[in-house]
Coordinates of C-alpha atoms in Angstrom, one line a residue:
X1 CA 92.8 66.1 115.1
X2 CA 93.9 65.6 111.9
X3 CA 93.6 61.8 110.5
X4 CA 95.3 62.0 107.4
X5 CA 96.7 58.6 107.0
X6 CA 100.9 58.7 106.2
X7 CA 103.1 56.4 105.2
X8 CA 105.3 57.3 108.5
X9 CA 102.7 55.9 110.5
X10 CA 103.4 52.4 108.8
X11 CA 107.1 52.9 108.9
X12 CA 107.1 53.6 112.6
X13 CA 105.1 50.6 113.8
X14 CA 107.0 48.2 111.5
X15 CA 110.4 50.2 112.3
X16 CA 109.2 49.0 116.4
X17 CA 109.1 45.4 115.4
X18 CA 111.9 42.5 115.6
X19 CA 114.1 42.5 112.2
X20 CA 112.5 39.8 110.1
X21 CA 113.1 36.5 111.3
X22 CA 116.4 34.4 110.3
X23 CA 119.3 32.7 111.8
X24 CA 123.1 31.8 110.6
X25 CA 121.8 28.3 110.5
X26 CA 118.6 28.8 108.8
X27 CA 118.3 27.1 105.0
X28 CA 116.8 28.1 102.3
X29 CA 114.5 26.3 99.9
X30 CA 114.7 29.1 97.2
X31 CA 117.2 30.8 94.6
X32 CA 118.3 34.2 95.6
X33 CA 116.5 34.1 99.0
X34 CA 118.0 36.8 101.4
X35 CA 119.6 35.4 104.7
X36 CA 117.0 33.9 107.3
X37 CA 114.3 34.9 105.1
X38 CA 113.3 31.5 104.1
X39 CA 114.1 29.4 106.9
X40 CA 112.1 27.1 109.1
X41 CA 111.2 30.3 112.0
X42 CA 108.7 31.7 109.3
X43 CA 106.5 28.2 109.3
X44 CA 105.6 28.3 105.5
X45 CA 103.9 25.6 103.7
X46 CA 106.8 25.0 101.0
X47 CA 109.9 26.3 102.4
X48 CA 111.4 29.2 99.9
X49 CA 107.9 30.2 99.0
X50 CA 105.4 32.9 100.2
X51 CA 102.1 31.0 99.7
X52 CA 98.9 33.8 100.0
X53 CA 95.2 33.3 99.1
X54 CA 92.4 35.8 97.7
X55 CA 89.2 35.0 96.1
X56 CA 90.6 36.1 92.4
X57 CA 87.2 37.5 92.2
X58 CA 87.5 41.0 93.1
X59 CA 88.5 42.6 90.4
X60 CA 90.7 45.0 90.2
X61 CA 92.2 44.1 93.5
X62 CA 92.4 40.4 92.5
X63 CA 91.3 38.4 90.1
X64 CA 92.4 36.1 86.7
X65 CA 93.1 37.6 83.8
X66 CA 94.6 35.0 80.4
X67 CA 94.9 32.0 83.0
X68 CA 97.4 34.2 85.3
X69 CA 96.4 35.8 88.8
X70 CA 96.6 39.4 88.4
X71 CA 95.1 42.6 90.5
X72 CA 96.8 45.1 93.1
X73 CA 97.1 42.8 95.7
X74 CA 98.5 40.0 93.6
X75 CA 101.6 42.9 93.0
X76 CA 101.5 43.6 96.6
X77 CA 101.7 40.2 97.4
X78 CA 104.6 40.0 94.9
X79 CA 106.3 42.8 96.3
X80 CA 106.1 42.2 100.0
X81 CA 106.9 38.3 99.0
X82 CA 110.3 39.5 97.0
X83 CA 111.7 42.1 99.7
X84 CA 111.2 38.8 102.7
X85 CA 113.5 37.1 99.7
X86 CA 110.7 34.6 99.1
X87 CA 108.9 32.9 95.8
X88 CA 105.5 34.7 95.6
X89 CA 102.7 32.1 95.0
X90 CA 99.2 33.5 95.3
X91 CA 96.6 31.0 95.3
X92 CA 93.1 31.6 95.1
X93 CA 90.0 29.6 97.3
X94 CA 86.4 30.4 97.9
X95 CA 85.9 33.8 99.7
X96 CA 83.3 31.9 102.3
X97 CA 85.9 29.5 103.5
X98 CA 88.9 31.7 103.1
X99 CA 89.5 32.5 107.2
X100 CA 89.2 28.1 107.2
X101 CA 91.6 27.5 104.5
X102 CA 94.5 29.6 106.4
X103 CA 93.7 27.9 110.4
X104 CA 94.0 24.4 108.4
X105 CA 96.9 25.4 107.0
X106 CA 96.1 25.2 102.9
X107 CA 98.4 28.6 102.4
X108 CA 100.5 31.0 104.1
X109 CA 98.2 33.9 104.6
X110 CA 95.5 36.1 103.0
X111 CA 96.4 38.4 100.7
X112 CA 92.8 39.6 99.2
X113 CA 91.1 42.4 100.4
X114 CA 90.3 41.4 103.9
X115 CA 89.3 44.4 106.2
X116 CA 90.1 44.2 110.0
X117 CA 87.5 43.4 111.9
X118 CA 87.0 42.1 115.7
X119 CA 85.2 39.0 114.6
X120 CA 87.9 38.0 112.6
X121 CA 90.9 38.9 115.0
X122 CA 89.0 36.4 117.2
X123 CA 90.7 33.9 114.7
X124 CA 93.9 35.2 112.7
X125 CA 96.5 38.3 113.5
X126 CA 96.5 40.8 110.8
X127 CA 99.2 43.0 109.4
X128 CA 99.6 46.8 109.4
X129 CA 97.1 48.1 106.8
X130 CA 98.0 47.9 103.4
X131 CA 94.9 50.0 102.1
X132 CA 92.2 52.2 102.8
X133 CA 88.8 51.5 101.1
X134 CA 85.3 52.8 101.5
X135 CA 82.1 50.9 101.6
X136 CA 79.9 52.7 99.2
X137 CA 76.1 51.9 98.1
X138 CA 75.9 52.1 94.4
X139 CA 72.2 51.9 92.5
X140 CA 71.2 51.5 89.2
X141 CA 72.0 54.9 87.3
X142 CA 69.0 57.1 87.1
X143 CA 67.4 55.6 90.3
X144 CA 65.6 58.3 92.2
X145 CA 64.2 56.0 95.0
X146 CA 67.7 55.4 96.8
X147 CA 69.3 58.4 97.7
X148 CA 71.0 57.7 100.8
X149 CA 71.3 54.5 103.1
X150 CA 68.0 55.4 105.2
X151 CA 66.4 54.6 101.8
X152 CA 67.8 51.3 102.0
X153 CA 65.1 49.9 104.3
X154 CA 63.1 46.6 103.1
X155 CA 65.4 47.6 99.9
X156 CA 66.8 43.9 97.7
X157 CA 70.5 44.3 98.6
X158 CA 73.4 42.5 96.6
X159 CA 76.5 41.7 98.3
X160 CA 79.2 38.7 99.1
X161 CA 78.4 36.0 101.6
X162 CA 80.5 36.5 104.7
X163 CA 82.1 40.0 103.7
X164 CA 81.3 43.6 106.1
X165 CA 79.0 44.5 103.2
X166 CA 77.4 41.3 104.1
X167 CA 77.0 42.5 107.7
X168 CA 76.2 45.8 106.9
X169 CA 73.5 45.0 104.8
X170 CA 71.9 43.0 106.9
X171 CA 71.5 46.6 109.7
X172 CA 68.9 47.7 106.9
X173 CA 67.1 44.5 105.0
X174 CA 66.4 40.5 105.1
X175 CA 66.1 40.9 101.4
X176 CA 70.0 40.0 101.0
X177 CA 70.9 38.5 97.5
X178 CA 74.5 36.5 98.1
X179 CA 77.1 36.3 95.5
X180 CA 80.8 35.1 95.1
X181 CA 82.2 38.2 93.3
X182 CA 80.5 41.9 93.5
X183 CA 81.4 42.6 90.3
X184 CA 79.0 40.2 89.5
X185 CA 76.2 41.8 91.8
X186 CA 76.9 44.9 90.1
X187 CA 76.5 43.5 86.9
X188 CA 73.3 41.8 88.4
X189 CA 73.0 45.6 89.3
X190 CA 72.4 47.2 85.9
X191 CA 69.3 44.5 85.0
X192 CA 65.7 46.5 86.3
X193 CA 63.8 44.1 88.9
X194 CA 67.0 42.2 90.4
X195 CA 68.6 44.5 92.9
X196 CA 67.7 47.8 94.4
X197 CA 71.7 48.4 95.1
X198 CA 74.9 47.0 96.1
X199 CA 77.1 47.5 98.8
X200 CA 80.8 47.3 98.0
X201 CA 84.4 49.0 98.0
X202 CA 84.4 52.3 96.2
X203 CA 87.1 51.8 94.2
X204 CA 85.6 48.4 93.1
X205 CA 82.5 50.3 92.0
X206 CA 84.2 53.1 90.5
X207 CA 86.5 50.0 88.1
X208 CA 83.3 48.9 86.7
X209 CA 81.8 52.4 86.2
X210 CA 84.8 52.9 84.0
X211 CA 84.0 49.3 82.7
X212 CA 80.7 50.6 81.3
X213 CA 78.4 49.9 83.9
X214 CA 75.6 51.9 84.1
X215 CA 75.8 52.6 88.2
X216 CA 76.1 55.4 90.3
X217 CA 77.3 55.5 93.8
X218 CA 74.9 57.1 96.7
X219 CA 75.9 59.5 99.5
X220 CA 79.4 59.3 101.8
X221 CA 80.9 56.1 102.5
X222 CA 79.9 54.1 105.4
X223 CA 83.0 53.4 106.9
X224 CA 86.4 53.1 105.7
X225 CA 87.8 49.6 106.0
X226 CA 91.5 48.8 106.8
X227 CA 92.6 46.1 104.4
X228 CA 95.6 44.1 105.7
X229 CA 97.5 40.6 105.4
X230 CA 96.0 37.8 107.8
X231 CA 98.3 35.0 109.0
X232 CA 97.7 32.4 112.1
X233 CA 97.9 33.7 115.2
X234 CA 100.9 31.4 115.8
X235 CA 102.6 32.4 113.3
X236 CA 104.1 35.8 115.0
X237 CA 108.0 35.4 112.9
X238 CA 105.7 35.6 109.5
X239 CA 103.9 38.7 110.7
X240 CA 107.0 40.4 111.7
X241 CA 108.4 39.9 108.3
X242 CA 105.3 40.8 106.6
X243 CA 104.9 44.3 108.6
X244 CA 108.7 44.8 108.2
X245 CA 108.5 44.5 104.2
X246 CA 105.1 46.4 103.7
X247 CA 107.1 49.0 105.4
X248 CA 109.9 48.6 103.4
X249 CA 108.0 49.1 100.2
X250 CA 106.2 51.8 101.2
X251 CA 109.6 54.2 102.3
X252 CA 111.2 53.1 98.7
X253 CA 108.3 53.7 96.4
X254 CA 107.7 50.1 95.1
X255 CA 103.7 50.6 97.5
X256 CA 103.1 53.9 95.8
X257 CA 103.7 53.2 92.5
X258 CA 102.2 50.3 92.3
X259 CA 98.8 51.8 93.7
X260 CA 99.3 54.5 90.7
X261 CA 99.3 51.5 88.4
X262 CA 96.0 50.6 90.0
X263 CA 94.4 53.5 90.7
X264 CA 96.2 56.3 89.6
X265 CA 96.2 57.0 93.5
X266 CA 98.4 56.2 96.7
X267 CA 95.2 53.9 98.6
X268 CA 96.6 54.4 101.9
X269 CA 97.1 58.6 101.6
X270 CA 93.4 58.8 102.9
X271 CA 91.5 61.7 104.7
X272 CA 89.8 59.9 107.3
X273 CA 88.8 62.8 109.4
X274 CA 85.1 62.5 110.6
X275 CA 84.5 59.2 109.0
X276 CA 83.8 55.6 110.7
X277 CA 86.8 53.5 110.9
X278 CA 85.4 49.5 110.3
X279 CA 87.2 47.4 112.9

């Protein structure tokens, strides 16, 4: 069967879902906020506001940039945040204690690059998928002793604490070197003796690549990770509105050509036949 991801697919799951979320008497806490949008049902930390959290450290998908927060999924964020009529205020808070941050309620939801997973639906509800990523193993360019990831074996492996590059890392070495941003590692990367490769998004390689850095990615993907919003389980209005206005931006155009901006690419038109989908 033929896997090709669509935008369809999106529209007809959110096009299933309740319309987003308001009543007559609902009240809004924001200028120009669209009827019911802002009120009460959604349970937001600062009524009027769309409050979501990434690391700010995963460039180019998040990250700070001239004292501003900046990245695809900061526009996203934007975006999805504008069409639920809602201020978008993206925060950022360590990647470690992320999944913490939300269940104690320091922020609306996560916005940042988090790929479904079952662990974590044990403890927040995740959106549709708002991209498609691989998870690649890049090497030090001109390194003949990794060529594919039976080679990573007793290999020193860079990656970010408590991401699926963490776990999958840990299938093929307890040499694991931990770091808060992978651009980083891949930086640590490039520097003979430190790491023997890194395990990241593709696209997240590919950005520093055209950075400068001297890496090369090895083999297929891994798996291909769903990236989607995470909210509080509870919280099933917010969810509903979320889904409803990814879908929304993805049938007018706003999704695509903000992914063009990015990655002069549409990151959810994916071929995913024959490859492992991370969940």
């Amino acid at each position: 069967m033929n896997k090709k991801f669509t935008t369809a697919g999106v529209i007809l799951t959110a096009g299933m879902l309740l319309a987003a979320c308001g009543s007559d008497d609902s009240t809004t806490g924001s200028e120009g906020s669209s009827e019911g949008a802002a009120g009460s049902d959604l349970n937001l930390m600062e009524e009027g506001k769309f409050t979501t959290a990434s690391s700010g450290l995963y460039k180019p998908f998040n990250y700070e940039e001239g004292g501003n927060l900046t990245g695809f999924d900061i526009e996203i964020g934007n975006a999805i945040a504008e069409e639920m009529g809602l201020e978008p205020n993206p925060v950022t808070t360590p990647w470690e204690t992320i999944i913490q941050g939300l269940t104690t309620d320091r922020f609306d939801a996560i916005l940042g690059s988090m790929a479904i997973t079952e662990e974590r639906q044990e403890q927040v509800s995740f959106s549709d998928p708002y991209y498609y990523s691989g998870g690649v193993i890049f090497v030090r360019e001109g390194n003949t002793e990794i060529q594919s990831e039976a080679d990573l074996e007793g290999a020193t492996i860079g990656v970010v604490g408590q991401s699926t590059y963490d776990t999958a890392a840990q299938k093929y070495t307890d040499d694991i070197q931990y770091y808060n941003s992978d651009v980083v590692a891949l930086q640590d990367l490039t520097v003979e003796g430190r790491l023997d490769a890194v395990i990241t998004a593709d696209v997240v390689g590919f950005e520093a690549q055209n950075a400068g850095l001297e890496i090369e990615m090895v083999g297929d993907p891994l798996w291909i990770e769903q990236a989607a919003v995470a909210v509080r389980p509870e919280d099933e209005a917010l969810l509903e509105a979320i889904n409803e206005a990814l879908a929304t931006i993805i049938e007018n155009g706003t999704y695509t050509e903000i992914s063009e901006k990015w990655f002069g690419r549409d990151l959810l038109d994916v071929d995913l036949e024959g490859v492992e989908i991370l969940n």
